[in-house]
Amino acid sequence: MSVEAGELRIPVVWSQDCLLHEPGGEVWLGLREAGTEVPERAEAILRALRDAGAPVLPARRHEIADLHAVHHPGLVRHLASIWADWEAGGYVSEHGRDRVVPYVFPTAAMLAGLPARPPAAAHGRVGLYCYDTMTLIGPGSWQAIRAAADAALTAAELIAAGRPASYALCRPPGHHAGPDGYGGSCYLNNAALAAQALRQAGAGRVAVIDIDAHHGNGTQAIFYARPDVYYGSVHVDPGAGWFPHYMGFAAERGSGPGTGANRNLPLAPGTGDNGWLAAVAQLCRDVRRHGAEAIVLSLGVDAAAADPESPLQVTADGYLAAGELIGRLGPPVAVIQEGGYHLPTLGQYVLAALAGVQSGRPAVGQPPASQ
Ligand SMILES: [Zn+2]
């Protein structure tokens, strides 16, 4: 590892509220299991970055309207209110349902061309917004969801103000959340919020590079028809049987004016550092061609060799090298935490990636010229 104690200078944006989300496991294939998206993830990452000397800054609170930059107001309203509706409806006290879980989904097959009317019952309404059974909501979830979005927006503001790099310790993660739906342990799309904020702050073109082990179907969906925000992802091949199953294929290149501004590089299970880094390098070439003035890095470290959620077998040195490739591109980088579930190594992997970004950007930590 090239970062010694006291040397990581990338500011870490954090809110304690991110610990309040206790999904209480997940319903996977019909059984409720412990789940891996736990508050201890954020604590492990924070500890590793603090030990490496990184400055920690508080996430700044943003308005609800700021979340509408990439999300339908109906989704935001649902996330903000469903727990209270659930409690008031007696689902907890009378029926022992201690988390919000959908059971019916208005798929195209069910609706047969009719519009999806918002259901009167809370337990019917959940499936209108949540597309799987493993993304549960509990009493502190909304505070954490909002805090994670605040952290991402704050990280974007730091680089818009002239910092070469910033990092948002977002939990819950975000890249599976789409314009009007959530799933995959994600609720609001933190990376997409950061990318859109950078566009609104004046970057003519923005690139999102997603190196989480899974395809960021939500981020892709949000920017799919847009030429100004490139989305590139390297991930385990959904065609080999991996989440999100329905999206993330190489043929998905964007639509309409966004054609060509979307790139998926699905990899076979067991790919390892060399193949994974070759794919990251290809995304970097795309970003150069795109002419991005700011970069959002969706940093999932669940491609790690020991991670229980993917088979990609990438080492911490691999993440260090990926960070360097991205840091060397030139534009400022807002790093947004996505997945990563192996608690004993999680912090070291995030530190490795950030050390890579920093070593690719020698100016990290110097005061911005404008301040
Ligand atoms: Zn993932």
mmCIF file with all atom_site columns, C-alpha atoms and ligand atoms in Angstrom, residues 175-176 184 212-215 243 300-303 307 309-310 338-341, ligand 1:
data_model
loop_
_atom_site.group_PDB
_atom_site.id
_atom_site.type_symbol
_atom_site.label_atom_id
_atom_site.label_alt_id
_atom_site.label_comp_id
_atom_site.label_asym_id
_atom_site.label_entity_id
_atom_site.label_seq_id
_atom_site.pdbx_PDB_ins_code
_atom_site.Cartn_x
_atom_site.Cartn_y
_atom_site.Cartn_z
_atom_site.occupancy
_atom_site.B_iso_or_equiv
_atom_site.pdbx_formal_charge
_atom_site.auth_seq_id
_atom_site.auth_comp_id
_atom_site.auth_asym_id
_atom_site.auth_atom_id
_atom_site.pdbx_PDB_model_num
ATOM   1  C  CA . HIS A 1 175 ? -26.262 2.880   -7.903  1.00 0.00 ? 175 HIS A CA 1
ATOM   2  C  CA . HIS A 1 176 ? -29.178 0.412   -8.207  1.00 0.00 ? 176 HIS A CA 1
ATOM   3  C  CA . GLY A 1 184 ? -30.497 -3.775  -4.715  1.00 0.00 ? 184 GLY A CA 1
ATOM   4  C  CA . ASP A 1 212 ? -18.707 -1.763  -8.125  1.00 0.00 ? 212 ASP A CA 1
ATOM   5  C  CA . ALA A 1 213 ? -18.846 -5.499  -8.793  1.00 0.00 ? 213 ALA A CA 1
ATOM   6  C  CA . HIS A 1 214 ? -22.464 -5.183  -9.985  1.00 0.00 ? 214 HIS A CA 1
ATOM   7  C  CA . HIS A 1 215 ? -23.955 -3.188  -12.813 1.00 0.00 ? 215 HIS A CA 1
ATOM   8  C  CA . PHE A 1 243 ? -27.714 -9.301  -10.118 1.00 0.00 ? 243 PHE A CA 1
ATOM   9  C  CA . GLY A 1 300 ? -17.916 -0.426  -4.832  1.00 0.00 ? 300 GLY A CA 1
ATOM   10 C  CA . VAL A 1 301 ? -15.224 -2.668  -3.390  1.00 0.00 ? 301 VAL A CA 1
ATOM   11 C  CA . ASP A 1 302 ? -17.314 -5.815  -3.629  1.00 0.00 ? 302 ASP A CA 1
ATOM   12 C  CA . ALA A 1 303 ? -15.134 -7.035  -6.505  1.00 0.00 ? 303 ALA A CA 1
ATOM   13 C  CA . ASP A 1 307 ? -16.231 -10.392 -0.790  1.00 0.00 ? 307 ASP A CA 1
ATOM   14 C  CA . GLU A 1 309 ? -21.320 -10.769 -3.014  1.00 0.00 ? 309 GLU A CA 1
ATOM   15 C  CA . SER A 1 310 ? -19.214 -11.261 -6.157  1.00 0.00 ? 310 SER A CA 1
ATOM   16 C  CA . GLU A 1 338 ? -21.261 1.948   -3.260  1.00 0.00 ? 338 GLU A CA 1
ATOM   17 C  CA . GLY A 1 339 ? -21.008 -1.733  -2.228  1.00 0.00 ? 339 GLY A CA 1
ATOM   18 C  CA . GLY A 1 340 ? -18.350 -3.769  -0.417  1.00 0.00 ? 340 GLY A CA 1
ATOM   19 C  CA . TYR A 1 341 ? -19.331 -6.328  2.205   1.00 0.00 ? 341 TYR A CA 1
HETATM 20 ZN ZN . ZN  B 2 .   ? -22.271 -4.308  -5.750  1.00 0.00 ? 1   ZN  B ZN 1
#
